[in-house]
Short mmCIF file of C-alpha atoms and ligand atoms in Angstrom, two decimals:
data_model
loop_
_atom_site.label_atom_id
_atom_site.label_comp_id
_atom_site.label_asym_id
_atom_site.label_seq_id
_atom_site.Cartn_x
_atom_site.Cartn_y
_atom_site.Cartn_z
CA MET A 1 89.47 -0.64 79.90
CA ARG A 2 88.91 -3.21 82.65
CA PHE A 3 91.13 -4.07 85.31
CA ASP A 4 92.15 -7.36 83.72
CA THR A 5 93.59 -5.12 80.89
CA ILE A 6 95.16 -2.51 83.09
CA PHE A 7 98.70 -3.62 82.67
CA SER A 8 98.48 -3.93 78.87
CA MET A 9 96.76 -0.59 78.14
CA SER A 10 99.56 1.75 77.75
CA ALA A 11 97.86 4.97 77.88
CA CYS A 12 97.80 7.81 80.24
CA CYS A 13 94.54 9.97 80.61
CA ILE A 14 93.80 13.29 79.12
CA ASP A 15 90.33 14.82 78.79
CA GLY A 16 88.64 11.75 79.88
CA THR A 17 90.49 9.58 77.03
CA PHE A 18 93.11 7.28 77.29
CA VAL A 19 95.97 8.25 75.02
CA SER A 20 99.67 7.56 74.03
CA ALA A 21 102.67 9.91 74.30
CA ASP A 22 102.94 12.08 71.36
CA SER A 23 106.29 10.23 70.54
CA GLY A 24 104.67 6.92 70.71
CA GLU A 25 107.25 6.05 73.35
CA THR A 26 106.71 4.08 76.59
CA PHE A 27 108.49 3.06 79.62
CA SER A 28 108.49 -0.37 81.52
CA VAL A 29 106.97 -0.93 84.93
CA ILE A 30 108.37 -3.90 86.74
CA ASN A 31 107.12 -6.14 89.70
CA PRO A 32 109.54 -5.51 92.57
CA TYR A 33 109.07 -8.92 93.83
CA ASP A 34 110.44 -10.90 90.96
CA GLY A 35 111.33 -8.12 88.50
CA SER A 36 108.98 -9.54 85.83
CA LEU A 37 107.48 -6.88 83.59
CA LEU A 38 104.00 -5.76 84.14
CA GLY A 39 103.34 -3.35 81.40
CA ASN A 40 104.19 -0.08 79.90
CA VAL A 41 102.97 3.45 79.99
CA PRO A 42 103.45 6.38 77.88
CA ASN A 43 106.56 8.37 78.12
CA ALA A 44 104.99 11.63 77.98
CA GLY A 45 106.83 15.08 78.74
CA ALA A 46 106.03 18.48 78.30
CA ALA A 47 103.70 19.04 75.42
CA GLU A 48 101.31 16.42 76.78
CA THR A 49 101.22 18.10 80.24
CA ALA A 50 100.42 21.17 78.70
CA ARG A 51 97.75 19.88 76.90
CA ALA A 52 96.54 18.09 80.01
CA ILE A 53 96.76 21.66 81.83
CA GLU A 54 94.61 23.27 79.07
CA VAL A 55 91.83 20.76 78.98
CA ALA A 56 91.57 20.95 82.97
CA GLN A 57 91.26 24.87 82.49
CA ARG A 58 88.36 24.46 80.26
CA ALA A 59 86.82 22.02 82.66
CA PHE A 60 87.16 24.38 85.54
CA PRO A 61 84.26 26.49 85.23
CA ILE A 62 82.08 23.62 84.49
CA TRP A 63 83.32 21.48 87.59
CA LYS A 64 83.21 24.88 89.67
CA ALA A 65 79.68 25.66 88.61
CA LYS A 66 78.20 22.30 89.95
CA THR A 67 76.12 22.53 93.26
CA ALA A 68 77.86 21.46 96.32
CA ARG A 69 75.54 18.41 96.28
CA ARG A 70 76.42 17.49 92.92
CA LYS A 71 80.07 17.42 93.65
CA ALA A 72 79.33 15.32 96.64
CA GLU A 73 77.32 12.87 94.63
CA VAL A 74 80.03 12.29 92.07
CA LEU A 75 82.81 11.88 94.83
CA LEU A 76 80.47 9.62 96.70
CA GLN A 77 80.03 7.53 93.46
CA TRP A 78 83.82 7.35 93.08
CA TYR A 79 84.29 6.30 96.52
CA LYS A 80 81.60 3.59 96.11
CA LEU A 81 83.19 2.21 92.82
CA ILE A 82 86.62 2.16 94.84
CA MET A 83 85.13 0.12 97.53
CA ALA A 84 83.59 -2.07 95.11
CA HIS A 85 86.63 -2.79 93.47
CA CYS A 86 88.78 -2.76 96.47
CA ASP A 87 90.22 -6.57 95.94
CA GLU A 88 91.25 -5.67 92.29
CA LEU A 89 92.93 -2.40 93.27
CA ALA A 90 94.61 -3.82 95.98
CA ARG A 91 96.06 -6.45 93.63
CA ILE A 92 97.38 -3.58 91.40
CA VAL A 93 99.05 -1.85 94.23
CA THR A 94 100.57 -5.20 95.58
CA THR A 95 101.80 -6.06 91.90
CA GLU A 96 103.52 -3.03 91.23
CA GLN A 97 104.37 -1.69 94.62
CA GLY A 98 105.30 -5.23 96.58
CA LYS A 99 103.49 -4.48 99.73
CA PRO A 100 101.27 -7.44 101.24
CA LEU A 101 97.64 -7.83 100.02
CA ALA A 102 96.17 -7.07 103.51
CA GLU A 103 98.24 -3.74 103.59
CA ALA A 104 97.34 -2.86 99.85
CA LYS A 105 93.58 -3.30 100.90
CA GLY A 106 94.20 -1.14 103.97
CA GLU A 107 95.58 1.44 101.51
CA ILE A 108 92.54 1.35 99.21
CA ILE A 109 90.08 1.56 102.41
CA ASN A 110 92.03 4.39 103.80
CA GLY A 111 92.35 6.31 100.68
CA ALA A 112 88.86 5.86 99.93
CA SER A 113 87.61 7.13 103.49
CA PHE A 114 89.17 10.66 102.31
CA ILE A 115 87.20 10.71 99.11
CA ARG A 116 84.27 10.04 101.20
CA TRP A 117 85.23 12.72 103.88
CA PHE A 118 85.82 15.26 101.10
CA ALA A 119 82.51 14.51 99.60
CA GLU A 120 81.14 15.17 102.99
CA GLU A 121 83.22 18.19 103.46
CA THR A 122 82.28 19.96 100.29
CA ARG A 123 78.49 20.80 101.38
CA ARG A 124 80.01 22.61 104.30
CA LEU A 125 82.24 25.05 102.31
CA TYR A 126 80.89 27.89 104.41
CA GLY A 127 81.86 31.47 104.02
CA ASP A 128 81.51 34.41 106.70
CA ILE A 129 79.18 37.46 107.00
CA VAL A 130 81.53 39.74 109.08
CA PRO A 131 80.13 42.45 111.20
CA GLY A 132 81.53 45.48 109.60
CA PRO A 133 82.72 49.02 110.82
CA CYS A 134 80.16 51.07 108.77
CA PRO A 135 76.35 51.06 108.80
CA ASP A 136 76.22 51.18 105.06
CA LYS A 137 78.47 48.29 104.18
CA ARG A 138 78.09 44.58 104.40
CA MET A 139 81.16 42.12 104.35
CA LEU A 140 81.21 38.86 102.85
CA VAL A 141 84.09 36.29 102.84
CA THR A 142 83.62 33.32 100.56
CA ARG A 143 85.80 30.44 99.92
CA GLU A 144 86.73 29.77 95.97
CA PRO A 145 88.73 27.09 94.31
CA VAL A 146 92.13 27.99 93.47
CA GLY A 147 92.09 26.89 90.11
CA VAL A 148 93.99 23.86 88.25
CA VAL A 149 95.97 21.71 90.59
CA GLY A 150 99.15 19.86 89.79
CA VAL A 151 99.66 16.58 91.85
CA ILE A 152 102.88 14.82 92.26
CA THR A 153 102.93 11.41 94.07
CA PRO A 154 105.20 8.84 95.26
CA TRP A 155 105.31 5.20 94.84
CA ASN A 156 104.94 4.17 98.59
CA PHE A 157 101.21 4.59 98.56
CA PRO A 158 100.28 4.70 94.76
CA MET A 159 96.53 4.88 95.45
CA SER A 160 95.83 6.49 98.70
CA MET A 161 98.32 9.63 98.11
CA ILE A 162 96.20 10.37 95.03
CA ALA A 163 92.79 10.14 96.93
CA ARG A 164 93.89 12.34 99.64
CA LYS A 165 94.87 15.15 97.68
CA VAL A 166 92.63 14.79 94.74
CA SER A 167 89.51 14.29 96.75
CA ALA A 168 90.22 17.49 98.52
CA ALA A 169 90.81 19.45 95.21
CA LEU A 170 87.90 18.07 93.45
CA ALA A 171 85.62 18.72 96.36
CA ALA A 172 86.69 22.38 96.50
CA GLY A 173 86.22 22.77 92.83
CA CYS A 174 89.51 22.13 91.25
CA PRO A 175 90.59 19.98 88.26
CA VAL A 176 93.78 17.81 88.63
CA VAL A 177 96.61 16.89 86.35
CA ILE A 178 98.54 14.06 88.20
CA LYS A 179 101.89 13.07 87.77
CA PRO A 180 102.23 9.39 89.45
CA ALA A 181 105.61 7.83 90.34
CA PRO A 182 106.93 5.90 87.41
CA GLN A 183 107.24 2.86 89.70
CA THR A 184 103.23 2.89 90.20
CA PRO A 185 101.39 4.36 87.54
CA PHE A 186 98.84 1.54 87.13
CA SER A 187 97.14 2.42 90.18
CA ALA A 188 96.77 6.18 89.03
CA LEU A 189 95.06 4.92 85.79
CA ALA A 190 92.76 2.67 87.49
CA MET A 191 91.66 5.47 89.61
CA ALA A 192 91.15 7.70 86.93
CA GLU A 193 89.10 4.98 84.99
CA LEU A 194 86.56 4.70 88.05
CA ALA A 195 86.53 8.57 88.45
CA ILE A 196 85.21 8.92 84.79
CA GLU A 197 82.79 6.05 85.51
CA ALA A 198 81.70 8.26 88.57
CA GLY A 199 80.62 10.93 86.24
CA LEU A 200 83.53 13.26 86.83
CA PRO A 201 83.13 15.80 83.56
CA LYS A 202 85.87 15.47 80.92
CA GLY A 203 89.13 17.17 81.48
CA THR A 204 88.66 17.48 85.49
CA PHE A 205 90.82 14.25 86.24
CA ASN A 206 94.16 13.79 84.17
CA VAL A 207 96.97 11.36 84.69
CA VAL A 208 100.03 12.01 82.83
CA THR A 209 102.91 9.38 83.07
CA GLY A 210 106.52 9.85 81.78
CA ASP A 211 109.52 12.06 82.27
CA ALA A 212 109.40 13.46 85.98
CA GLU A 213 111.57 16.46 85.29
CA ALA A 214 109.77 17.57 81.92
CA ILE A 215 106.51 16.84 83.47
CA GLY A 216 107.02 18.64 86.80
CA LEU A 217 108.74 21.77 85.16
CA GLU A 218 105.57 22.35 82.94
CA LEU A 219 103.27 21.72 85.93
CA THR A 220 105.35 24.02 88.13
CA THR A 221 105.80 26.94 85.76
CA ASN A 222 102.77 26.88 83.39
CA PRO A 223 100.82 29.86 84.61
CA ILE A 224 97.57 28.27 84.48
CA VAL A 225 98.20 25.86 87.32
CA ARG A 226 97.58 27.61 90.64
CA LYS A 227 98.49 24.88 93.06
CA ILE A 228 101.03 22.34 93.40
CA SER A 229 100.59 19.39 95.82
CA PHE A 230 103.48 17.26 96.28
CA THR A 231 104.38 14.16 98.46
CA GLY A 232 108.04 13.07 98.12
CA SER A 233 111.54 13.63 98.96
CA THR A 234 112.84 16.87 100.43
CA ARG A 235 115.08 17.15 97.84
CA VAL A 236 112.58 17.12 95.02
CA GLY A 237 110.29 19.19 97.03
CA LYS A 238 112.72 22.02 97.26
CA GLN A 239 113.42 22.03 93.48
CA LEU A 240 109.72 22.28 92.86
CA LEU A 241 109.24 25.04 95.33
CA SER A 242 111.64 27.13 93.70
CA GLN A 243 110.21 26.24 90.42
CA ALA A 244 106.93 27.22 91.65
CA ALA A 245 108.01 30.61 92.85
CA SER A 246 108.23 31.95 89.21
CA THR A 247 104.30 32.05 88.63
CA VAL A 248 103.68 32.52 92.37
CA LYS A 249 101.71 29.50 93.23
CA SER A 250 100.08 28.09 96.08
CA VAL A 251 101.96 24.91 97.27
CA SER A 252 101.60 22.02 99.90
CA MET A 253 104.31 19.85 100.44
CA GLU A 254 104.47 16.44 102.23
CA LEU A 255 108.32 15.74 102.45
CA GLY A 256 110.75 13.30 104.13
CA GLY A 257 110.85 12.44 108.00
CA ASN A 258 112.99 11.27 110.63
CA ALA A 259 110.43 10.29 113.52
CA PRO A 260 111.49 9.57 116.77
CA PHE A 261 109.95 6.49 118.72
CA ILE A 262 110.16 7.22 122.41
CA VAL A 263 109.55 4.71 125.20
CA PHE A 264 110.04 5.91 128.68
CA ASP A 265 110.34 3.28 131.49
CA ASP A 266 107.00 3.52 132.88
CA ALA A 267 105.39 2.45 129.66
CA ASP A 268 103.67 -0.80 128.68
CA ILE A 269 106.57 -2.33 126.79
CA ASP A 270 104.61 -5.27 125.12
CA LYS A 271 102.40 -2.26 123.45
CA ALA A 272 105.47 -0.27 122.69
CA ALA A 273 106.93 -3.10 121.16
CA ALA A 274 103.59 -4.02 118.98
CA GLY A 275 103.63 -0.38 118.08
CA ALA A 276 106.85 -0.30 117.07
CA LEU A 277 106.46 -3.24 114.78
CA VAL A 278 103.79 -1.64 112.88
CA CYS A 279 105.26 1.55 112.89
CA LYS A 280 108.84 0.52 111.39
CA PHE A 281 107.93 -2.43 109.24
CA ARG A 282 104.88 -1.70 107.53
CA ASN A 283 105.35 -1.36 103.93
CA SER A 284 108.81 -2.55 104.52
CA GLY A 285 109.70 0.61 106.23
CA GLN A 286 109.02 2.66 103.26
CA THR A 287 106.68 5.33 104.79
CA CYS A 288 107.47 8.80 105.80
CA ILE A 289 105.88 8.53 109.09
CA CYS A 290 107.73 5.33 109.79
CA ALA A 291 109.87 5.29 113.10
CA ASN A 292 113.32 6.19 112.10
CA ARG A 293 115.04 6.57 115.67
CA PHE A 294 114.16 4.45 118.45
CA TYR A 295 115.12 6.25 121.90
CA ILE A 296 114.61 3.68 124.91
CA GLN A 297 115.08 4.70 128.51
CA ASP A 298 117.96 3.00 130.16
CA ALA A 299 115.53 0.50 132.49
CA VAL A 300 113.48 -1.01 129.77
CA TYR A 301 116.11 -0.97 127.02
CA ASP A 302 117.22 -4.44 126.82
CA ILE A 303 113.72 -5.83 127.21
CA PHE A 304 112.44 -3.69 124.61
CA VAL A 305 115.17 -4.57 122.28
CA GLU A 306 114.50 -8.23 122.84
CA LYS A 307 110.98 -8.00 122.40
CA LEU A 308 111.10 -5.91 119.02
CA ALA A 309 113.72 -8.42 117.64
CA HIS A 310 111.44 -11.35 118.42
CA LEU A 311 108.57 -9.66 116.73
CA ALA A 312 110.55 -8.31 113.73
CA SER A 313 111.95 -11.62 113.30
CA SER A 314 108.54 -13.57 113.06
CA LEU A 315 107.79 -11.35 109.94
CA LYS A 316 107.21 -13.55 106.80
CA LEU A 317 108.63 -12.28 103.58
CA GLY A 318 107.55 -13.08 100.24
CA ASN A 319 105.14 -12.52 97.54
CA GLY A 320 102.44 -9.84 98.73
CA LEU A 321 99.80 -11.73 96.82
CA ASP A 322 100.53 -14.71 99.14
CA PRO A 323 97.91 -14.18 102.04
CA ASN A 324 100.62 -15.26 104.60
CA VAL A 325 103.02 -13.09 103.94
CA THR A 326 103.59 -9.87 106.10
CA MET A 327 106.45 -8.08 104.63
CA GLY A 328 107.13 -7.49 100.78
CA PRO A 329 110.33 -6.22 98.89
CA LEU A 330 111.93 -2.98 98.75
CA ILE A 331 110.95 -1.06 95.78
CA ASP A 332 114.52 -0.97 93.81
CA GLN A 333 118.16 -1.93 94.32
CA TYR A 334 119.06 1.73 95.30
CA ALA A 335 116.99 0.93 98.68
CA MET A 336 118.67 -2.09 98.90
CA ASP A 337 121.98 -0.29 98.63
CA LYS A 338 120.98 2.23 101.21
CA MET A 339 120.21 -0.56 103.92
CA HIS A 340 123.27 -2.18 103.42
CA ALA A 341 125.11 1.16 103.72
CA PHE A 342 123.20 2.00 106.87
CA THR A 343 124.07 -1.42 108.42
CA GLU A 344 127.80 -1.28 107.38
CA ASP A 345 128.09 2.26 108.68
CA ALA A 346 126.54 1.24 112.14
CA LYS A 347 128.78 -1.93 112.42
CA ALA A 348 131.77 0.20 111.82
CA LYS A 349 130.84 2.36 114.80
CA ASN A 350 130.17 -0.61 117.27
CA GLY A 351 126.27 -1.04 116.38
CA ARG A 352 125.17 -4.74 117.63
CA ILE A 353 122.96 -6.66 114.97
CA VAL A 354 120.34 -8.12 117.03
CA CYS A 355 118.51 -9.48 114.16
CA GLY A 356 118.47 -9.19 110.25
CA GLY A 357 121.49 -6.99 109.11
CA GLU A 358 121.51 -8.66 105.49
CA ALA A 359 119.63 -9.21 102.47
CA HIS A 360 117.11 -12.12 102.68
CA THR A 361 117.83 -14.62 100.41
CA SER A 362 114.28 -15.28 98.80
CA CYS A 363 114.17 -12.31 96.16
CA SER A 364 116.87 -9.93 95.21
CA LEU A 365 114.89 -6.83 96.83
CA PHE A 366 114.48 -8.54 100.24
CA TYR A 367 116.09 -6.97 103.20
CA ALA A 368 115.79 -8.85 106.49
CA PRO A 369 113.85 -6.89 109.14
CA THR A 370 116.78 -5.69 111.13
CA VAL A 371 117.10 -4.42 114.83
CA ILE A 372 120.50 -2.60 115.61
CA ALA A 373 121.15 -2.09 119.36
CA ASP A 374 123.64 0.30 120.95
CA ALA A 375 122.82 3.08 118.19
CA THR A 376 124.54 6.31 118.61
CA ASP A 377 124.22 9.83 117.20
CA ASP A 378 127.06 9.42 114.82
CA MET A 379 125.68 6.91 113.07
CA ARG A 380 124.24 7.69 109.65
CA PHE A 381 120.42 6.90 110.47
CA ALA A 382 120.71 9.21 113.39
CA SER A 383 120.27 12.12 110.98
CA GLU A 384 119.12 10.48 107.65
CA GLU A 385 115.70 8.99 106.58
CA ILE A 386 116.20 5.32 106.32
CA PHE A 387 113.14 4.25 104.41
CA GLY A 388 113.48 0.58 104.98
CA PRO A 389 113.45 -2.08 107.63
CA ILE A 390 116.13 -1.25 109.78
CA ALA A 391 115.11 -0.24 113.41
CA PRO A 392 118.00 1.51 115.25
CA ILE A 393 117.77 1.59 118.94
CA PHE A 394 119.24 4.58 120.96
CA ARG A 395 119.37 4.55 124.74
CA PHE A 396 118.59 7.63 126.72
CA HIS A 397 118.56 8.72 130.45
CA ASP A 398 115.96 11.42 130.91
CA GLU A 399 112.95 13.15 129.59
CA ALA A 400 114.75 16.49 128.65
CA GLU A 401 117.62 14.84 126.94
CA VAL A 402 115.43 12.77 124.76
CA ILE A 403 113.37 15.69 123.63
CA ALA A 404 116.23 17.69 122.61
CA ARG A 405 117.72 14.72 120.73
CA ALA A 406 114.41 13.82 119.18
CA ASN A 407 114.12 17.54 118.00
CA ASN A 408 117.75 17.70 116.72
CA THR A 409 116.62 17.36 113.15
CA ALA A 410 115.70 19.14 110.20
CA TYR A 411 112.68 17.12 109.70
CA GLY A 412 109.20 17.31 111.74
CA LEU A 413 106.79 14.93 110.62
CA ALA A 414 105.82 12.30 113.03
CA ALA A 415 106.94 11.49 116.51
CA TYR A 416 105.70 8.63 118.85
CA VAL A 417 105.76 8.31 122.65
CA TYR A 418 104.96 5.63 124.88
CA THR A 419 104.22 6.43 128.74
CA LYS A 420 101.61 6.17 131.23
CA ASP A 421 102.58 9.53 132.69
CA MET A 422 99.92 12.39 132.18
CA GLY A 423 102.29 15.02 132.64
CA ARG A 424 105.09 13.44 130.59
CA THR A 425 102.54 12.92 127.62
CA TRP A 426 101.20 16.76 127.69
CA ARG A 427 105.18 17.96 128.08
CA ALA A 428 106.54 15.63 125.34
CA SER A 429 103.42 16.38 123.01
CA GLU A 430 103.99 20.21 123.44
CA ARG A 431 107.72 20.11 123.17
CA LEU A 432 108.09 17.83 120.21
CA GLU A 433 108.40 19.86 116.96
CA TYR A 434 106.48 17.75 114.80
CA GLY A 435 103.23 18.14 113.01
CA LEU A 436 101.76 14.77 114.27
CA VAL A 437 102.42 12.89 117.67
CA GLY A 438 101.21 9.59 118.79
CA ILE A 439 100.91 9.09 122.38
CA ASN A 440 100.67 5.22 122.99
CA ASP A 441 99.77 4.87 119.37
CA SER A 442 101.46 4.47 116.15
CA ARG A 443 98.42 4.20 113.69
CA MET A 444 97.29 7.77 113.68
CA THR A 445 96.58 8.48 109.88
CA THR A 446 92.73 9.04 109.22
CA CYS A 447 90.77 11.40 107.12
CA GLU A 448 89.36 13.11 110.25
CA ALA A 449 92.52 14.26 111.30
CA PRO A 450 95.15 16.92 109.48
CA PHE A 451 98.38 15.20 107.89
CA GLY A 452 101.48 17.13 107.71
CA GLY A 453 104.80 18.35 108.91
CA VAL A 454 106.96 21.33 110.09
CA LYS A 455 110.36 22.17 109.28
CA GLU A 456 111.88 20.53 106.29
CA SER A 457 109.03 18.04 106.39
CA GLY A 458 106.99 20.54 104.37
CA PHE A 459 103.54 22.38 105.00
CA GLY A 460 100.07 22.03 104.15
CA ARG A 461 97.76 19.75 105.80
CA GLU A 462 95.77 16.61 104.13
CA GLY A 463 92.39 15.44 105.63
CA SER A 464 90.44 16.93 108.31
CA ARG A 465 88.31 19.93 108.30
CA HIS A 466 91.49 22.00 107.16
CA GLY A 467 92.37 19.79 104.36
CA LEU A 468 90.02 21.97 101.90
CA ASP A 469 91.76 25.11 102.74
CA GLU A 470 94.66 24.13 100.84
CA TYR A 471 92.59 24.15 97.56
CA THR A 472 90.63 27.17 98.18
CA THR A 473 91.24 31.06 98.32
CA LEU A 474 89.07 33.35 100.52
CA LYS A 475 87.47 36.28 98.60
CA TYR A 476 86.31 39.37 100.41
CA THR A 477 83.34 41.28 98.98
CA CYS A 478 82.75 44.53 100.58
CA MET A 479 79.04 45.75 99.45
CA GLY A 480 78.45 49.36 100.11
CA GLY A 481 76.10 52.04 99.71
CA ILE A 482 73.32 50.31 101.75
CA GLU A 483 71.03 52.93 102.72
CA MET A 484 69.68 52.61 106.37
P1 ADP B 1 111.38 8.86 95.93
O1 ADP B 1 112.83 8.97 96.23
O2 ADP B 1 110.69 8.16 97.08
O3 ADP B 1 110.67 8.10 94.77
P2 ADP B 1 111.13 11.53 94.76
O4 ADP B 1 110.95 12.68 95.40
O5 ADP B 1 112.21 11.13 94.13
O6 ADP B 1 110.94 10.41 96.04
O7 ADP B 1 109.57 11.04 94.12
C1 ADP B 1 108.34 11.62 94.35
C2 ADP B 1 107.68 12.00 93.08
O8 ADP B 1 108.37 13.11 92.35
C3 ADP B 1 107.45 10.78 92.19
O9 ADP B 1 106.37 11.00 91.17
C4 ADP B 1 108.93 11.23 90.91
O10 ADP B 1 108.72 10.75 89.62
C5 ADP B 1 108.60 12.95 91.14
N1 ADP B 1 109.88 13.56 90.70
C6 ADP B 1 111.00 13.28 90.94
N2 ADP B 1 112.04 14.19 90.39
C7 ADP B 1 111.14 15.07 89.98
C8 ADP B 1 111.39 16.47 89.29
N3 ADP B 1 112.62 16.81 89.08
N4 ADP B 1 110.36 17.15 88.98
C9 ADP B 1 108.81 16.66 89.13
N5 ADP B 1 108.68 15.59 89.96
C10 ADP B 1 109.73 14.77 90.18
#
């Protein structure tokens, strides 16, 4: 297989081989920009997933036994191949997901950086020798791979979500069975091809496409799987959590968000508006750390609304493959319907549409970048995740009030604060109940830092020196009878 044939291959990857579903059935993958058919992938289910889990289990002792240096070499090779194929991978992401090519390239580079990071981290998977209470004992703590990992990923970052999870799992010594989102399976299959080329042993990297419920049920209940790593909606996350309980699996969950973006009246408003544009409209608003609620202090409210609306109106919607395009389509009609519903709800409650507020004519899945002023806490987007290009702007008066309103949600993934006041930055950062806080910064995702949420946004961290912990268990070995 090569990249020019990826859309016609119609196979998933089990045991290093590209195979069909047992039934021979496939399902279609559509380009969200124009609705054209990109290709088909196998409609696999429980049986194929069980097989992928078995081959992963067979590969486990082989991969685990590789030296840290060897694991690092293979991961680095995978990283290099991804970077060498960056343009082709970006085109696959744009074609199946819709985001502009520049954003897709950014995703590939960011995803690859996690692979390089964990290639480096695997060589530092140190343990401890602990000073013990008895003179005739020695106490060792080592970190061991947890076992076969089930990885379930969403469509909004089809490549980097896989890279972040899988590189950490492989670096820890764990083989993986990946279920990519049905909208974006080709990115996962391209990554599998490069992983095999990089030298990963057969069975360590498996991709199963098809029936989400059947694959998910097998991954979460098969006793061989020892860990589930999921990114997606809170609704599905809760279901997977309860399924995984039956075999007491370790679980990492990166779920929904409802990010507040707070601008105090002492902030640099130009920088805040520029940060808001990126934070809200990147990937057409379809990221879990996108600002969902803008809270702007009285004195700068009108000027911020004006600046953000001006910037949002200048976005160029179109085919992501066109280098001049800065915003792509939404993923499907359901997302479009949701945008209409949010806007109608806000209008009915006296929200003021400053720009957008309707479908954009150029393609059936384009929703115009939208700024809604005079947003109030009874509007739906005050409590629901928008996941699209609507920026609701709420007004606030003082610090204590805005922190309380920002925390008044079941979610806790990302929060943003713009201010120049040192005391306020610390108070806000400490009082916001969120896993990530950006102070005068709206682009904080990087492999060096821990990514993850609190409350119903989930638990577990991706990236950073903590990222490997998700895929390892601690073993304590007590050596007694040592005569002195
Ligand atoms: P979104 O609404 O963004 O698509 P989902 O949580 O529905 O978010 O999807 C995230 C991932 O979870 C996708 O790969 C999807 O196919 C998968 N998924 C959805 N439902 C289930 C399920 N019942 N079991 C396992 N995986 C599921």
